[in-house]
Tab-separated table of C-alpha atoms in Angstrom:
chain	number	residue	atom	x	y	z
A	27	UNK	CA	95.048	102.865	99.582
A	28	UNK	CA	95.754	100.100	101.913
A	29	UNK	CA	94.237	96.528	101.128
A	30	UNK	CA	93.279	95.826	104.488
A	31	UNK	CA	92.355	98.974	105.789
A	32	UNK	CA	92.230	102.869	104.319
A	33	UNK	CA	94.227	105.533	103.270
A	34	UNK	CA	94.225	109.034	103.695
A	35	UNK	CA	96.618	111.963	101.905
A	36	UNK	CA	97.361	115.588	102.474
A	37	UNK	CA	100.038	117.796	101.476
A	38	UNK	CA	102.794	118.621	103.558
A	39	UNK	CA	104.351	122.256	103.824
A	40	UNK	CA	107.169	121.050	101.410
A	41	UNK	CA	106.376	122.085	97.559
A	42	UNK	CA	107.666	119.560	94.966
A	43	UNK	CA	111.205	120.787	93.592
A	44	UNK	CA	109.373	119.663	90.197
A	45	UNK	CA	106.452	121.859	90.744
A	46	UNK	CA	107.658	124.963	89.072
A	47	UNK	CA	104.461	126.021	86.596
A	48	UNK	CA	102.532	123.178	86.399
A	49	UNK	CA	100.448	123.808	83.326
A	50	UNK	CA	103.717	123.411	81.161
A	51	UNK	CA	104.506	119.673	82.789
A	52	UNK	CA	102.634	116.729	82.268
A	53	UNK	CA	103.737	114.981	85.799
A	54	UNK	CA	101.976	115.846	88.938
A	55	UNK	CA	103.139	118.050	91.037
A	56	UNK	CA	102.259	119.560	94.791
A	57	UNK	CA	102.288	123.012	95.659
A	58	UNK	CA	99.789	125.513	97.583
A	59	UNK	CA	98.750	122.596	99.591
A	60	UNK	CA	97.531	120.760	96.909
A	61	UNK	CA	98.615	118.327	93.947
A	62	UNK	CA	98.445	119.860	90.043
A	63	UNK	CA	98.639	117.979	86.751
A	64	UNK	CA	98.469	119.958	83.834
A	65	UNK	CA	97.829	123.708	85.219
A	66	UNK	CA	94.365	121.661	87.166
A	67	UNK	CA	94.109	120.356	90.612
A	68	UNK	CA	94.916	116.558	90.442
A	69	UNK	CA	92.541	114.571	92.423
A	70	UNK	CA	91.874	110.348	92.163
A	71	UNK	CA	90.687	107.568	93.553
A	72	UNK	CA	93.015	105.349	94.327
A	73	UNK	CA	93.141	101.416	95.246
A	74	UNK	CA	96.117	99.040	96.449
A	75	UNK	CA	97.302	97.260	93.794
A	76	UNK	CA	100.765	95.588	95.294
A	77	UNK	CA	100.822	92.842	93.698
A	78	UNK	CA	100.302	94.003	89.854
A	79	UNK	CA	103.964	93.059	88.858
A	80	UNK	CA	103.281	89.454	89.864
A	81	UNK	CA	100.434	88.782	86.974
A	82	UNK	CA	100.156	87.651	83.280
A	83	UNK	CA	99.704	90.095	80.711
A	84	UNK	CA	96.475	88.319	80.713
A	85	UNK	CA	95.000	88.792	84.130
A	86	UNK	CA	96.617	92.245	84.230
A	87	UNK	CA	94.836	93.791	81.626
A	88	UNK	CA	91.193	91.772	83.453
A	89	UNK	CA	92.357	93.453	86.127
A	90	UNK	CA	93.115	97.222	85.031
A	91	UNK	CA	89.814	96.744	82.719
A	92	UNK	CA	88.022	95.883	85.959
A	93	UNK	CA	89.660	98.952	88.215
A	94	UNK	CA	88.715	101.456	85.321
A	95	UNK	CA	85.531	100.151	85.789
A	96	UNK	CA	85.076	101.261	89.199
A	97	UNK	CA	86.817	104.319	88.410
A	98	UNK	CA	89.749	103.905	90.094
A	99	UNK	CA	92.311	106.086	88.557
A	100	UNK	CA	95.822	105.906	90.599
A	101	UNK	CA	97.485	102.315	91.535
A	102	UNK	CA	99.599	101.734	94.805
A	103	UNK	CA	102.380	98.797	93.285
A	104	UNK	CA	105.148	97.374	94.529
A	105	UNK	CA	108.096	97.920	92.926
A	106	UNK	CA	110.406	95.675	94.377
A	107	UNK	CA	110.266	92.241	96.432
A	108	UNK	CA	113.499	91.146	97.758
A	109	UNK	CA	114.633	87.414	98.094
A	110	UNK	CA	114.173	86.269	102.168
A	111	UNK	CA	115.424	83.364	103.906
A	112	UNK	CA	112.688	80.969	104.850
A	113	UNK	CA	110.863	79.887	107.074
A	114	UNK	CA	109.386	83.789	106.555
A	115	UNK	CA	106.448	83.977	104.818
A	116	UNK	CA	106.879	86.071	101.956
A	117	UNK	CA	105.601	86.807	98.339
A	118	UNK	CA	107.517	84.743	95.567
A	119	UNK	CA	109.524	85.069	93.194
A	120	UNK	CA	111.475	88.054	94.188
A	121	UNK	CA	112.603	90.905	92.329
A	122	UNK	CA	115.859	91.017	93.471
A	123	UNK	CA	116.653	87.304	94.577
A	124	UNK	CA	120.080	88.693	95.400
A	125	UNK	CA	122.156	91.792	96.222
A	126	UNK	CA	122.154	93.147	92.476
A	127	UNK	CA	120.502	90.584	90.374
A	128	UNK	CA	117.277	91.268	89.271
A	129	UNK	CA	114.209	89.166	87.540
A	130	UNK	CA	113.991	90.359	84.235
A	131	UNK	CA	110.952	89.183	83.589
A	132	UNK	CA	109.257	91.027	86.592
A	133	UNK	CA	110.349	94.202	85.377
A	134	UNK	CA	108.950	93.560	82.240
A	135	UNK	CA	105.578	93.073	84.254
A	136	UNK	CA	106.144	96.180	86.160
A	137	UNK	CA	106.827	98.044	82.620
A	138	UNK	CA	103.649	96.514	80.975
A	139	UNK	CA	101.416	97.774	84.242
A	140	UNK	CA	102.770	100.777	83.846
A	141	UNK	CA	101.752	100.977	80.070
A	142	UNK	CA	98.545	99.245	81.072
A	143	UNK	CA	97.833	102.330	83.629
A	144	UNK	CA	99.030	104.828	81.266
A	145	UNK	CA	96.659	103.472	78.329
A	146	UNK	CA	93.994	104.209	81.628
A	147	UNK	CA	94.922	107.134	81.961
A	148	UNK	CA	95.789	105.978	85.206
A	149	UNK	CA	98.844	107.008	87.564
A	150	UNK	CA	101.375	104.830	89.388
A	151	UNK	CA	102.972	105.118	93.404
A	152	UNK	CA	105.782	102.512	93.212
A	153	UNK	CA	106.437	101.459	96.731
A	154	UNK	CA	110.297	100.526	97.181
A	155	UNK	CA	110.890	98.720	99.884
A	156	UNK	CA	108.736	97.604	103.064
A	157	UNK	CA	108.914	97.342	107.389
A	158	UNK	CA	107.051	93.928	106.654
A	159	UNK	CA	108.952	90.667	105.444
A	160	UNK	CA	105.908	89.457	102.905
A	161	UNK	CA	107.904	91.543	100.273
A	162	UNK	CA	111.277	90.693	101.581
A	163	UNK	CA	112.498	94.764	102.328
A	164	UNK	CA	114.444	96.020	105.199
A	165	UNK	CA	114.831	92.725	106.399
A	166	UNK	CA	116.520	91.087	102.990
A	167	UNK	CA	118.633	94.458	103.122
A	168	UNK	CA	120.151	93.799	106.764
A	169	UNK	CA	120.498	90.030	105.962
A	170	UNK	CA	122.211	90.723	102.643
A	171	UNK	CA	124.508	93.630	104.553
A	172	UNK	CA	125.561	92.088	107.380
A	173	UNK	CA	124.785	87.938	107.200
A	174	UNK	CA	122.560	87.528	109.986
A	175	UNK	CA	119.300	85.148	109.426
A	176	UNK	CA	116.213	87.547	110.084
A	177	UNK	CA	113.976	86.255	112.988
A	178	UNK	CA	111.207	84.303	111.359
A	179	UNK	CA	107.549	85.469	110.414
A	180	UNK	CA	105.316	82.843	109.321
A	181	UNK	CA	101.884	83.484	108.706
A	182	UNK	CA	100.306	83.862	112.051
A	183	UNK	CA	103.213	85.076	113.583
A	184	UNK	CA	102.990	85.744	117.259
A	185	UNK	CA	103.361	89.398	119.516
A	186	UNK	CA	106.451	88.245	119.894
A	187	UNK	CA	107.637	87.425	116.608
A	188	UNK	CA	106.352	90.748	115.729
A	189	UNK	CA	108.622	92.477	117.727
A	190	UNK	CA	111.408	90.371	116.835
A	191	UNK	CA	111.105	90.921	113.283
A	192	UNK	CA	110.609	94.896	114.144
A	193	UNK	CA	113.747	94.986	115.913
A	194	UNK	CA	115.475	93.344	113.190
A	195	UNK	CA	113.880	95.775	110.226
A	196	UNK	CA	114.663	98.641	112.135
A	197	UNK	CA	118.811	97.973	111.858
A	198	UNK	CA	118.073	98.949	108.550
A	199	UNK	CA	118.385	102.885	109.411
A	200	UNK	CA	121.752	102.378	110.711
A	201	UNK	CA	123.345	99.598	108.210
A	202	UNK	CA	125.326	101.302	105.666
A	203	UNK	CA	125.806	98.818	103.657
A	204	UNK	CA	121.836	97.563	103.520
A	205	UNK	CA	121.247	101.242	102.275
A	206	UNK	CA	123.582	101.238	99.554
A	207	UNK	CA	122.471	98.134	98.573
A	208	UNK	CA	118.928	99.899	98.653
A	209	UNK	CA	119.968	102.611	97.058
A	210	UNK	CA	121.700	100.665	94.122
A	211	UNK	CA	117.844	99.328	93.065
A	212	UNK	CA	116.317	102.856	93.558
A	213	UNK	CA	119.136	104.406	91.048
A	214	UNK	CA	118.606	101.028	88.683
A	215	UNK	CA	114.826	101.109	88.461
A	216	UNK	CA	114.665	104.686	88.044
A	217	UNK	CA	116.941	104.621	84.881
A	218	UNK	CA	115.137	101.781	83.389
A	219	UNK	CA	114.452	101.889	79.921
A	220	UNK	CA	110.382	100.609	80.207
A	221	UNK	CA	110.223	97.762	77.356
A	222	UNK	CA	106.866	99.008	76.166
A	223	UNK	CA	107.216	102.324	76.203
A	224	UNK	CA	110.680	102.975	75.450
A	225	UNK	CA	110.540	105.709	78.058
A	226	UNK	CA	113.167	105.804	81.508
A	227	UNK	CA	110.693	105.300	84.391
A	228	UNK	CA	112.450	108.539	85.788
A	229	UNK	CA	110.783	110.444	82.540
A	230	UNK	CA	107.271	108.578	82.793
A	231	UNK	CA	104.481	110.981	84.238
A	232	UNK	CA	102.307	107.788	84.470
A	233	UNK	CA	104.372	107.691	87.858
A	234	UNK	CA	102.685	110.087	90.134
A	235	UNK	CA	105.437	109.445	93.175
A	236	UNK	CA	108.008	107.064	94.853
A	237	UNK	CA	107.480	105.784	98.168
A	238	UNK	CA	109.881	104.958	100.213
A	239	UNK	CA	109.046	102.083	102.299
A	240	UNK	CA	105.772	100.152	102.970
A	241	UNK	CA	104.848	101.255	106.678
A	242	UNK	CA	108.635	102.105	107.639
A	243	UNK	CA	108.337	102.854	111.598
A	244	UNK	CA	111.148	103.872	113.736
A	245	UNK	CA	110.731	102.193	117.170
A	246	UNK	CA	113.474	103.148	119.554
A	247	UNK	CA	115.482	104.395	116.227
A	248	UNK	CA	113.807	107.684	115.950
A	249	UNK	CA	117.218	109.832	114.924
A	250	UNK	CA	118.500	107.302	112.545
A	251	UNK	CA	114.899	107.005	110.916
A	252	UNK	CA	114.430	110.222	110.185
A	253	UNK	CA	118.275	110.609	108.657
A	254	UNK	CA	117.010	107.820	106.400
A	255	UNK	CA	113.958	109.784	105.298
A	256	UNK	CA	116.361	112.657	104.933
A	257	UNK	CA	118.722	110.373	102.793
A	258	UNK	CA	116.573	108.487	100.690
A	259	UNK	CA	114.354	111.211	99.341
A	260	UNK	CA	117.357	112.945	98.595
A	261	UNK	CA	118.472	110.076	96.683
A	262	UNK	CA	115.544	109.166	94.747
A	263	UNK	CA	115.065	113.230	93.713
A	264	UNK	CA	118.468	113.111	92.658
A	265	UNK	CA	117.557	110.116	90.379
A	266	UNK	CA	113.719	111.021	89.289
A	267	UNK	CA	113.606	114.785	89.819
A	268	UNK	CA	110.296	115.025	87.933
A	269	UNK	CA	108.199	112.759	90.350
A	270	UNK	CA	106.907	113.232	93.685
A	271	UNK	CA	108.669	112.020	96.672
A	272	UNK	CA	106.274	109.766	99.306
A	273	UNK	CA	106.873	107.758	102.732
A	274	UNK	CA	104.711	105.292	103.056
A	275	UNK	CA	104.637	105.236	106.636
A	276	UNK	CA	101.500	104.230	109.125
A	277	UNK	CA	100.953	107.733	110.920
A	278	UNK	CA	99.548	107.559	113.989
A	279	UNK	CA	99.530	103.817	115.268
A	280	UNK	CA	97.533	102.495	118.856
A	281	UNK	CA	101.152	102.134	120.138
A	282	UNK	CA	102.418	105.683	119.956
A	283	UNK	CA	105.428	105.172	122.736
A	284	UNK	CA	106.277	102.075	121.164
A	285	UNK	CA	105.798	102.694	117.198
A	286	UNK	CA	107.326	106.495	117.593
A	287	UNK	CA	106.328	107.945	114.639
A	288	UNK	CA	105.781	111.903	114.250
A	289	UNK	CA	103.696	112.861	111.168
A	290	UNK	CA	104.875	116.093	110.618
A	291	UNK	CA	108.115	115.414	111.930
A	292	UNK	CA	108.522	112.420	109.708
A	293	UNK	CA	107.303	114.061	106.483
A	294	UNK	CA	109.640	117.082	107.015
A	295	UNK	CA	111.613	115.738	103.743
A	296	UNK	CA	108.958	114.387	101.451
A	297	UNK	CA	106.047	115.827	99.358
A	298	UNK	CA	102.996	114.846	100.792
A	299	UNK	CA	101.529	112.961	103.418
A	300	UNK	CA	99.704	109.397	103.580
A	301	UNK	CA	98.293	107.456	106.184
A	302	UNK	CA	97.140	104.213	107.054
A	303	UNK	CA	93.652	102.612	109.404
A	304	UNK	CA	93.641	99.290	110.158
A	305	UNK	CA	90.455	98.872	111.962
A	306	UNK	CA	90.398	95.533	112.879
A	307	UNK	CA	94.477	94.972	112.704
A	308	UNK	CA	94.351	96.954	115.795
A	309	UNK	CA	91.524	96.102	117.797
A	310	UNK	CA	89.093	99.356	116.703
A	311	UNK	CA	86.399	96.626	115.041
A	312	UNK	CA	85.716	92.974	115.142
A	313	UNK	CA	83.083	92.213	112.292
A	314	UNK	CA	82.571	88.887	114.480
A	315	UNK	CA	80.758	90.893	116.603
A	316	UNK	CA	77.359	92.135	114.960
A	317	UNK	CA	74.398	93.476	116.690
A	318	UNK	CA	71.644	91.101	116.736
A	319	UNK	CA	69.505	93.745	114.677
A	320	UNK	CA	71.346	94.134	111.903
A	321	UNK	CA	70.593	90.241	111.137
A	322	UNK	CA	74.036	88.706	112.298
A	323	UNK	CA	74.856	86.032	114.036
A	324	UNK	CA	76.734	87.783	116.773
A	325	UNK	CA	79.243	86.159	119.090
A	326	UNK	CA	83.119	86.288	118.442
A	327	UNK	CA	86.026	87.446	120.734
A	328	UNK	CA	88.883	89.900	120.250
A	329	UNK	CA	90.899	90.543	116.830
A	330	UNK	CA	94.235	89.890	116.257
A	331	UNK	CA	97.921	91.779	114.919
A	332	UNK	CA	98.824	93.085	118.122
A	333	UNK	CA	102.115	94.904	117.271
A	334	UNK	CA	101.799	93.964	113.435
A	335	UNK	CA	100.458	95.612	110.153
């Protein structure tokens, strides 16, 4: 479910506190290895649809018509985009332009995709905060928390700025205060009365799950990472105990020693797994280069993202 690249899911050993019997509950659940809606296996196709909060009514109902269409039946959204310094490139306007202040009017755009989805029969992931500064995430968090300007990442950013920003991110785990403040829009969107359906998003089956982060990685922060996994699906059971509990994270990466995730390690807490390829993000295909067969012009050198997703 990835825009650039592909997703794949699987469930972990964990069953969904929510699961109980399923043919009773209109939410989906996972149990047995499996997800269940309505006493049936729950199976979709589903596409990477970040920036749905962001549109009209107008081009969000082309746009849902269109995905139906192609018989795409779960959405990947964002849920939040927090405010960032510039010169980092990032999507506008945010969300949550500062610590507790929130865009009204976004929220209503996030309620009417929701309704728009549900109408689809659709189902929603809403992704809740992100490694990468285009939505603002850990970065805004550890700016807001402790008043440090983030390293910047402009569009092309170098290795190097990469890294920067990663090292940055990454304070996240161990920030107190940028959690809370995290935490504080988790507990807030998850008690919101939806505008169009009059219905808390915590009680909404539309939503399938909560993820976590976008691509959270620990780096050198592997103990505090995995507390915050620990924490945060703790925190967003405790405030939608109906709805399935995602991370978000990469999997395996190129960069194993650097990256450090664990996939089963990392998913010990949540209920189910999801990964990300990004083929030509890290260097497995460059569509530059085309055999001379196939019609193509050939040519081209390497790809590019080194370090970044």
């Amino acid at each position: 479910q990835t825009s650039a690249g592909s997703a794949v899911t699987a469930m972990t050993p964990r069953q969904a506190a929510s699961a109980g019997d399923s043919s009773s509950q209109p939410f989906v659940t996972a149990s047995g290895g499996q997800m269940w809606r309505s006493g049936r296996p729950y199976r979709f196709v589903g596409a990477n649809f970040w920036y749905g909060l962001l549109l009209d009514a107008g081009r969000l109902e082309r746009e849902l018509d269109r995905l139906a269409a192609l018989s795409v039946t779960n959405l990947r959204v964002l849920g939040a985009i927090e405010e960032l310094p510039p010169p980092s490139a990032h999507a506008q306007p945010a969300v949550q332009p500062r610590p507790g202040e929130f865009d009204e009017a976004l929220l209503a755009g996030l309620d009417r995709l929701l309704c728009g989805a549900r109408d689809r029969g659709m189902t929603v992931v809403l992704v809740l905060n992100n490694m990468w500064q285009w939505s603002g995430g850990f970065a805004s968090y550890v700016h807001w928390a402790t008043g440090e300007a983030p390293p910047p990442m402009r569009s092309g950013a170098s290795d190097e700025e990469w890294q920067a920003h990663q090292a940055y991110a990454t304070r996240f785990y161990s920030t107190p205060a940028a959690r809370a403040l995290y935490y504080r829009y988790v507990r807030m969107l998850a008690s919101r009365l939806n505008s169009c359906s009059g219905r808390r998003y915590a009680d909404d089956p539309t939503i399938l799950a909560w993820e976590l982060a976008n691509e959270a990685r620990p780096l050198a922060a592997v103990e505090a990472y995995r507390a915050w996994v620990e924490e945060a699906a703790a925190v967003v059971r405790s405030a939608a105990p109906s709805h399935l509990v995602a991370l978000g994270s990469e999997g395996p990466t190129p960069w194993p020693r650097y990256v450090r995730t664990d996939l089963r390690a990392d998913h010990a807490a949540v209920d189910y797994v999801a990964v990300h390829l990004w083929p030509q993000n890290w260097l497995w295909y460059d569509p530059r280069l085309v055999p001379p067969e196939s019609g193509g012009d050939g040519g081209g050198g390497g790809g590019g993202g080194g370090g970044g997703d």
